Amino acid sequence: MLAWLNKRLSQERLDSAFGVLFRLYEVVHNKHLIAYYEETGQELDRALQIFIRMNDGGTPLSHSDLLLSIAIAQWTHHDARKVIHNLVDDLNRIGTRFDFSKDLVLKAGLMLSDIGSVGFKVDNFNRENMDTFESNWDEIKEALTLTVQLVASFGFTAYSLTASNAILPIAYYLYNKKPGQLYLSHNRFAKDRAIIREWLIRSLLKSGVWGSGLDTLLTDLRRVIRESSYDEFPVSRIREAMVRRGRQLTFDEEEIEDLVDMRYGGKLTFALLSLVFPFIDLQDQYHVDHIFPGSRFSQRYLRTANVPDEMISALMRDKNRLPNLQLLQGAKNNEKNDTMPAEWLMNTYPDDATRRTYEERHMLGRVPDSIINFDAFYNARRERLKQRIGQLLGK
């Protein structure tokens, strides 16, 4: 090695290299500035964690990166890295785009193939399990694609799907049911789709469901689904299993109050509105829209509209909360722009009966002509929303 260095490096660079090596020798052997701990355990998971920490200053690697490498080494008929990354790209292009990672696909492989637990442990990525994963690859890919298409039809996007792993019980169910593409639109599956949609939204709205203990929860839900028939998503048994894990999907009064005050731009505001107004066909693109336009809540406009000074701060506070929000078809929302709701309703639904029906279904009551009456409209709609959310989520 020294002879090679002498031939390859200039004297200046050679002196620098020997200087660095000498400093390293001094630090390790003489100055004792480096402390070390000898790891005697032989567990591969432990070794991987140490490697990840040691590599922290280099190219970032996660546990799943290393597990994917193990899978690559053991797959024989597919290029695991290529097909998994290609599937991630395909899934993320569905609907208005998602932001899934290879972690979801790897965990789906463990879950859908009925491999042990669904944890990212080296023992789960042994030769036998990876053979099972690879042999099921086409069906796993089909089930995940169908699942994401279904979730997109519920109106979810990368922004609003706040826990990617929440779709895995759905994927496991569809993997075993094998309903095909008809599942997305055929009336025969309408009830099943509605059950899945409500369960998914509940689980995302409920704080902490998809947090710690995720692998144990997913493994338990997989068992419950496997032991049920595939005629219908077994939501009752799933909810019972979740309760046993301390993840009940009922909401108390305080939680419902928080939901009623959900704000414009919140990640789950769209999902909550879609649950409260289930008759809206989300196959079309819908936006979260201010009923009274946000642009009308400036101090200058409110004073011009003769709103009392003592009410202005409250109106400005409430403009972005759920009682002033609705789901509106994208094209209609663009047309509405900052038009006041009474005027927009008159222009859009000239027929009195049609207009009143829309107000009752979507606004939950009559819309005032002037923003000066916004407070009364807001409070009445808030109370009706609270009642409806309580009826939906309080049981």
Coordinates of C-alpha atoms in Angstrom, one line a residue:
M1 CA 0.0 0.0 0.0
L2 CA 2.8 2.4 0.9
A3 CA 4.6 1.7 -2.4
W4 CA 1.3 2.4 -4.2
L5 CA 0.9 5.7 -2.4
N6 CA 4.5 6.7 -3.2
K7 CA 3.9 6.1 -6.9
R8 CA 0.4 7.8 -7.0
L9 CA 0.8 10.9 -4.8
S10 CA 3.0 13.9 -5.0
Q11 CA 5.3 14.5 -2.1
E12 CA 3.1 17.3 -0.8
R13 CA -0.1 15.2 -0.8
L14 CA 1.8 12.2 0.6
D15 CA 3.0 14.3 3.5
S16 CA -0.6 15.4 4.1
A17 CA -1.9 11.8 4.0
F18 CA 0.7 10.6 6.4
G19 CA 0.0 13.5 8.7
V20 CA -3.7 12.6 8.8
L21 CA -2.9 8.9 9.5
F22 CA -0.5 9.8 12.3
R23 CA -3.1 12.1 13.9
L24 CA -5.6 9.2 13.8
Y25 CA -3.0 6.9 15.4
E26 CA -2.3 9.4 18.1
V27 CA -6.0 10.0 18.9
V28 CA -6.7 6.3 19.2
H29 CA -3.6 4.9 20.8
N30 CA -2.0 7.7 22.8
K31 CA -4.5 10.5 23.5
H32 CA -7.5 8.2 24.0
L33 CA -9.9 10.8 22.8
I34 CA -12.2 8.3 21.2
A35 CA -14.5 6.3 23.5
Y36 CA -15.9 3.0 22.3
Y37 CA -18.3 0.3 23.5
E38 CA -18.0 -3.2 22.3
E39 CA -21.3 -4.6 21.1
T40 CA -21.4 -8.4 21.8
G41 CA -24.9 -9.1 20.6
Q42 CA -25.4 -10.8 17.2
E43 CA -28.9 -9.5 16.3
L44 CA -29.0 -8.2 12.8
D45 CA -31.6 -5.6 13.7
R46 CA -29.2 -4.2 16.3
A47 CA -26.4 -4.1 13.8
L48 CA -28.5 -2.2 11.3
Q49 CA -29.5 0.4 13.9
I50 CA -25.8 0.9 14.8
F51 CA -24.9 1.2 11.1
I52 CA -27.6 3.8 10.5
R53 CA -26.4 5.9 13.5
M54 CA -22.8 5.6 12.4
N55 CA -23.7 6.6 8.8
D56 CA -25.6 9.7 10.0
G57 CA -23.1 12.1 8.6
G58 CA -23.0 10.4 5.2
T59 CA -25.6 9.5 2.6
P60 CA -28.9 9.3 4.6
L61 CA -30.1 5.7 5.0
S62 CA -33.2 4.5 6.8
H63 CA -33.9 1.1 8.2
S64 CA -36.2 0.4 5.3
D65 CA -33.3 1.3 2.8
L66 CA -31.3 -1.6 4.3
L67 CA -34.3 -3.9 4.4
L68 CA -35.0 -3.2 0.8
S69 CA -31.4 -4.1 0.0
I70 CA -32.0 -7.4 1.7
A71 CA -35.1 -8.0 -0.3
I72 CA -33.2 -7.1 -3.5
A73 CA -30.6 -9.7 -2.7
Q74 CA -33.2 -12.4 -2.3
W75 CA -35.7 -11.8 -5.1
T76 CA -35.0 -14.0 -8.0
H77 CA -37.6 -13.1 -10.7
H78 CA -38.0 -9.4 -10.3
D79 CA -35.6 -6.5 -9.7
A80 CA -37.1 -5.6 -6.3
R81 CA -35.7 -2.0 -6.3
K82 CA -37.0 -1.2 -9.7
V83 CA -40.5 -2.7 -9.4
I84 CA -41.1 -1.3 -5.9
H85 CA -40.0 2.2 -6.9
N86 CA -42.0 2.1 -10.1
L87 CA -45.1 1.1 -8.0
V88 CA -44.5 4.0 -5.7
D89 CA -44.3 6.4 -8.6
D90 CA -47.5 4.9 -10.1
L91 CA -49.4 5.2 -6.8
N92 CA -48.4 8.8 -6.4
R93 CA -49.7 9.7 -9.8
I94 CA -53.3 8.6 -8.9
G95 CA -55.9 11.2 -8.4
T96 CA -54.6 14.6 -7.4
R97 CA -51.3 13.0 -6.4
F98 CA -50.1 11.3 -3.2
D99 CA -46.8 11.1 -1.4
F100 CA -46.3 7.5 -0.6
S101 CA -42.8 6.0 -0.1
K102 CA -41.2 2.6 -0.5
D103 CA -41.9 2.1 3.2
L104 CA -45.6 1.7 2.5
V105 CA -45.0 -0.9 -0.2
L106 CA -42.6 -2.9 1.9
K107 CA -45.1 -2.9 4.9
A108 CA -47.9 -3.8 2.5
G109 CA -45.8 -6.7 1.3
L110 CA -45.4 -8.0 4.8
M111 CA -49.1 -7.4 5.7
L112 CA -50.8 -8.7 2.5
S113 CA -48.5 -11.8 2.3
D114 CA -49.4 -12.7 5.9
I115 CA -45.8 -12.7 6.9
G116 CA -45.3 -12.8 10.7
S117 CA -45.8 -9.4 12.2
V118 CA -45.7 -6.3 9.9
G119 CA -42.7 -4.8 11.7
F120 CA -39.6 -3.7 9.8
K121 CA -37.4 -6.4 11.4
V122 CA -34.6 -8.3 9.6
D123 CA -36.2 -11.6 10.7
N124 CA -39.2 -10.7 8.6
F125 CA -37.0 -10.3 5.5
N126 CA -35.6 -13.8 5.4
R127 CA -35.4 -15.9 2.3
E128 CA -38.7 -17.8 2.9
N129 CA -40.6 -14.6 3.5
M130 CA -39.1 -12.8 0.6
D131 CA -40.0 -15.7 -1.7
T132 CA -43.6 -15.3 -0.5
F133 CA -43.5 -11.6 -1.0
E134 CA -42.1 -11.9 -4.5
S135 CA -44.5 -14.7 -5.5
N136 CA -47.5 -12.5 -4.4
W137 CA -46.1 -9.3 -6.0
D138 CA -48.6 -9.0 -8.9
E139 CA -51.6 -9.4 -6.5
I140 CA -50.0 -7.0 -4.0
K141 CA -49.5 -4.4 -6.7
E142 CA -53.0 -4.7 -8.0
A143 CA -54.5 -4.5 -4.5
L144 CA -52.5 -1.4 -3.5
T145 CA -53.4 0.3 -6.8
L146 CA -57.1 -0.4 -6.3
T147 CA -56.9 0.8 -2.7
V148 CA -55.3 4.1 -3.6
Q149 CA -57.8 4.7 -6.5
L150 CA -60.6 4.1 -3.9
V151 CA -59.0 6.5 -1.4
A152 CA -58.6 9.1 -4.2
S153 CA -62.3 8.7 -5.1
F154 CA -63.0 9.7 -1.5
G155 CA -61.3 13.0 -2.2
F156 CA -58.0 12.3 -0.4
T157 CA -54.7 13.7 -1.6
A158 CA -51.1 13.7 -0.3
Y159 CA -52.1 16.7 1.8
S160 CA -55.2 15.2 3.4
L161 CA -54.2 11.6 3.8
T162 CA -52.4 12.3 7.1
A163 CA -51.4 8.6 7.8
S164 CA -50.4 6.5 4.8
N165 CA -50.5 3.3 6.9
A166 CA -54.2 3.8 7.5
I167 CA -54.9 2.4 4.0
L168 CA -53.2 -1.0 4.7
P169 CA -56.2 -2.7 6.4
I170 CA -58.3 -1.6 3.3
A171 CA -55.6 -3.0 1.0
Y172 CA -55.5 -6.3 2.9
Y173 CA -59.3 -6.6 2.6
L174 CA -59.3 -5.9 -1.1
Y175 CA -56.3 -8.2 -1.7
N176 CA -58.4 -11.1 -0.3
K177 CA -61.7 -10.0 -1.8
K178 CA -60.3 -9.4 -5.3
P179 CA -63.3 -7.4 -6.6
G180 CA -61.5 -5.9 -9.6
Q181 CA -61.9 -2.4 -11.0
L182 CA -65.7 -2.7 -10.8
Y183 CA -65.3 -2.1 -7.1
L184 CA -64.7 1.6 -7.7
S185 CA -68.0 2.4 -9.4
H186 CA -70.5 -0.5 -9.4
N187 CA -73.6 0.0 -7.3
R188 CA -73.2 -3.5 -5.9
F189 CA -70.3 -2.3 -3.9
A190 CA -71.7 1.1 -2.9
K191 CA -72.5 0.2 0.7
D192 CA -69.1 -1.4 1.2
R193 CA -67.3 1.7 -0.2
A194 CA -69.4 3.9 2.2
I195 CA -68.4 1.7 5.2
I196 CA -64.7 1.9 4.3
R197 CA -64.9 5.6 3.7
E198 CA -66.5 6.4 7.1
W199 CA -64.0 4.1 8.9
L200 CA -61.0 5.7 7.2
I201 CA -62.2 9.3 8.0
R202 CA -63.0 8.4 11.6
S203 CA -59.6 6.8 12.1
L204 CA -57.8 9.9 10.6
L205 CA -59.9 12.4 12.6
K206 CA -59.2 10.6 15.9
S207 CA -56.0 11.7 17.3
G208 CA -53.3 9.1 18.1
V209 CA -54.9 6.1 16.2
W210 CA -52.0 5.7 13.7
G211 CA -49.2 6.6 16.1
S212 CA -47.2 4.4 18.5
G213 CA -47.8 0.7 18.5
L214 CA -48.7 0.8 14.8
D215 CA -47.2 -2.6 13.9
T216 CA -49.1 -4.4 16.6
L217 CA -52.3 -2.7 15.6
L218 CA -51.9 -3.6 11.9
T219 CA -51.1 -7.2 12.7
D220 CA -54.2 -7.5 14.9
L221 CA -56.4 -5.8 12.3
R222 CA -55.1 -8.2 9.7
R223 CA -56.0 -11.2 11.8
V224 CA -59.6 -9.8 12.3
I225 CA -60.1 -9.2 8.6
R226 CA -58.6 -12.7 7.8
E227 CA -61.0 -14.4 10.2
S228 CA -64.0 -12.5 8.7
S229 CA -65.9 -13.1 5.4
Y230 CA -65.0 -10.8 2.6
D231 CA -68.6 -10.1 1.7
E232 CA -68.3 -6.7 3.5
F233 CA -65.6 -4.7 5.2
P234 CA -65.8 -6.0 8.8
V235 CA -65.9 -2.6 10.4
S236 CA -67.6 -3.7 13.6
R237 CA -65.0 -6.3 14.4
I238 CA -62.2 -3.9 13.4
R239 CA -63.5 -1.3 15.7
E240 CA -63.7 -3.8 18.5
A241 CA -60.1 -4.8 17.9
M242 CA -59.1 -1.1 17.9
V243 CA -60.9 -0.5 21.2
R244 CA -58.9 -3.4 22.8
R245 CA -55.8 -1.5 21.7
G246 CA -57.0 1.7 23.2
R247 CA -58.0 3.2 19.9
Q248 CA -61.7 3.7 20.0
L249 CA -63.3 5.6 17.2
T250 CA -66.0 7.4 19.1
F251 CA -65.7 11.1 19.9
D252 CA -66.6 12.8 23.2
E253 CA -68.2 16.2 23.4
E254 CA -64.9 18.0 23.7
E255 CA -63.5 16.4 20.6
I256 CA -66.7 17.2 18.7
E257 CA -66.3 20.9 19.8
D258 CA -62.8 20.8 18.4
L259 CA -64.0 19.3 15.1
V260 CA -66.7 22.0 14.7
D261 CA -64.0 24.6 15.0
M262 CA -61.8 23.0 12.4
R263 CA -60.2 25.6 10.2
Y264 CA -59.9 26.4 6.5
G265 CA -56.6 24.8 5.2
G266 CA -56.7 22.1 7.8
K267 CA -55.5 18.8 6.5
L268 CA -58.7 17.0 7.5
T269 CA -61.2 19.7 6.9
F270 CA -62.2 18.3 3.5
A271 CA -62.6 14.8 4.9
L272 CA -64.8 16.0 7.8
L273 CA -67.0 18.1 5.4
S274 CA -67.3 15.1 3.1
L275 CA -68.5 12.9 6.0
V276 CA -71.0 15.5 7.2
F277 CA -72.4 15.9 3.6
P278 CA -72.3 12.3 2.3
F279 CA -74.6 13.1 -0.6
I280 CA -71.8 15.0 -2.4
D281 CA -70.4 13.0 -5.3
L282 CA -66.6 13.4 -4.8
Q283 CA -65.9 11.8 -8.2
D284 CA -66.0 15.4 -9.4
Q285 CA -63.3 17.8 -8.1
Y286 CA -64.6 19.7 -5.1
H287 CA -62.9 22.5 -3.2
V288 CA -63.3 23.7 0.4
D289 CA -65.1 27.1 -0.1
H290 CA -65.9 30.0 2.2
I291 CA -69.7 30.5 2.2
F292 CA -69.1 34.2 3.0
P293 CA -65.9 35.1 1.1
G294 CA -62.8 35.5 3.2
S295 CA -61.9 38.7 1.3
R296 CA -65.0 40.4 2.8
F297 CA -63.7 40.1 6.4
S298 CA -61.4 43.1 6.4
Q299 CA -61.9 45.8 9.0
R300 CA -62.5 48.3 6.2
Y301 CA -65.2 46.3 4.5
L302 CA -67.0 45.3 7.8
R303 CA -67.1 48.9 8.9
T304 CA -68.5 49.9 5.5
A305 CA -71.2 47.2 6.0
N306 CA -72.1 48.8 9.3
V307 CA -70.9 45.9 11.4
P308 CA -70.5 47.1 15.0
D309 CA -66.9 47.6 16.1
E310 CA -67.3 45.2 19.0
M311 CA -68.3 42.4 16.6
I312 CA -65.5 42.8 14.0
S313 CA -62.8 40.8 15.8
A314 CA -65.2 37.9 16.3
L315 CA -66.2 37.8 12.7
M316 CA -62.6 37.9 11.5
R317 CA -61.8 35.1 13.9
D318 CA -64.7 32.9 12.7
K319 CA -64.4 33.4 8.9
N320 CA -62.0 30.4 8.5
R321 CA -63.9 28.0 10.8
L322 CA -66.0 25.1 9.7
P323 CA -69.4 26.8 10.0
N324 CA -68.4 29.2 7.2
L325 CA -67.1 26.4 5.0
Q326 CA -68.7 24.1 2.4
L327 CA -67.7 21.7 -0.3
L328 CA -68.2 23.3 -3.7
Q329 CA -67.5 21.9 -7.2
G330 CA -64.3 23.3 -8.5
A331 CA -65.7 25.1 -11.5
K332 CA -68.5 26.6 -9.4
N333 CA -66.1 27.7 -6.8
N334 CA -64.0 29.5 -9.4
E335 CA -67.2 31.2 -10.7
K336 CA -68.3 32.2 -7.2
N337 CA -65.0 33.8 -6.4
D338 CA -65.7 36.5 -3.8
T339 CA -69.5 36.8 -4.5
M340 CA -71.7 37.1 -1.5
P341 CA -73.6 33.8 -0.9
A342 CA -77.2 35.3 -1.3
E343 CA -76.3 36.8 -4.6
W344 CA -74.4 33.7 -5.8
L345 CA -77.4 31.5 -4.8
M346 CA -79.8 33.7 -6.7
N347 CA -77.6 33.7 -9.8
T348 CA -76.9 30.0 -9.7
Y349 CA -80.4 28.7 -8.7
P350 CA -83.0 31.2 -9.9
D351 CA -85.8 28.8 -9.1
D352 CA -86.9 29.5 -5.6
A353 CA -87.6 25.9 -4.6
T354 CA -84.2 24.7 -5.9
R355 CA -82.4 27.5 -4.1
R356 CA -84.1 26.7 -0.8
T357 CA -83.3 23.0 -1.2
Y358 CA -79.6 23.8 -1.8
E359 CA -79.6 26.1 1.3
E360 CA -81.1 23.5 3.5
R361 CA -78.9 20.7 2.4
H362 CA -75.6 22.5 2.0
M363 CA -75.9 25.6 4.2
L364 CA -78.1 24.0 6.8
G365 CA -80.3 27.0 6.9
R366 CA -81.2 30.3 5.2
V367 CA -78.3 32.5 4.1
P368 CA -78.6 36.2 5.1
D369 CA -78.4 38.9 2.5
S370 CA -75.9 41.0 4.4
I371 CA -72.7 40.2 6.3
I372 CA -74.0 42.2 9.2
N373 CA -76.1 39.1 10.0
F374 CA -73.1 36.7 9.6
D375 CA -72.8 36.1 13.4
A376 CA -76.4 34.7 13.7
F377 CA -75.9 32.5 10.6
Y378 CA -72.6 31.3 11.9
N379 CA -73.9 30.3 15.3
A380 CA -77.0 28.6 13.9
R381 CA -75.0 26.6 11.4
R382 CA -72.3 25.7 14.0
E383 CA -75.0 24.3 16.3
R384 CA -76.5 22.2 13.4
L385 CA -73.0 21.0 12.4
K386 CA -72.3 20.0 16.0
Q387 CA -75.5 18.0 16.2
R388 CA -74.8 16.3 12.9
I389 CA -71.1 15.5 13.8
G390 CA -72.2 14.2 17.2
Q391 CA -74.8 11.9 15.6
L392 CA -72.1 10.6 13.1
L393 CA -69.1 10.3 15.4
G394 CA -70.4 10.1 18.9
K395 CA -71.3 6.4 18.6

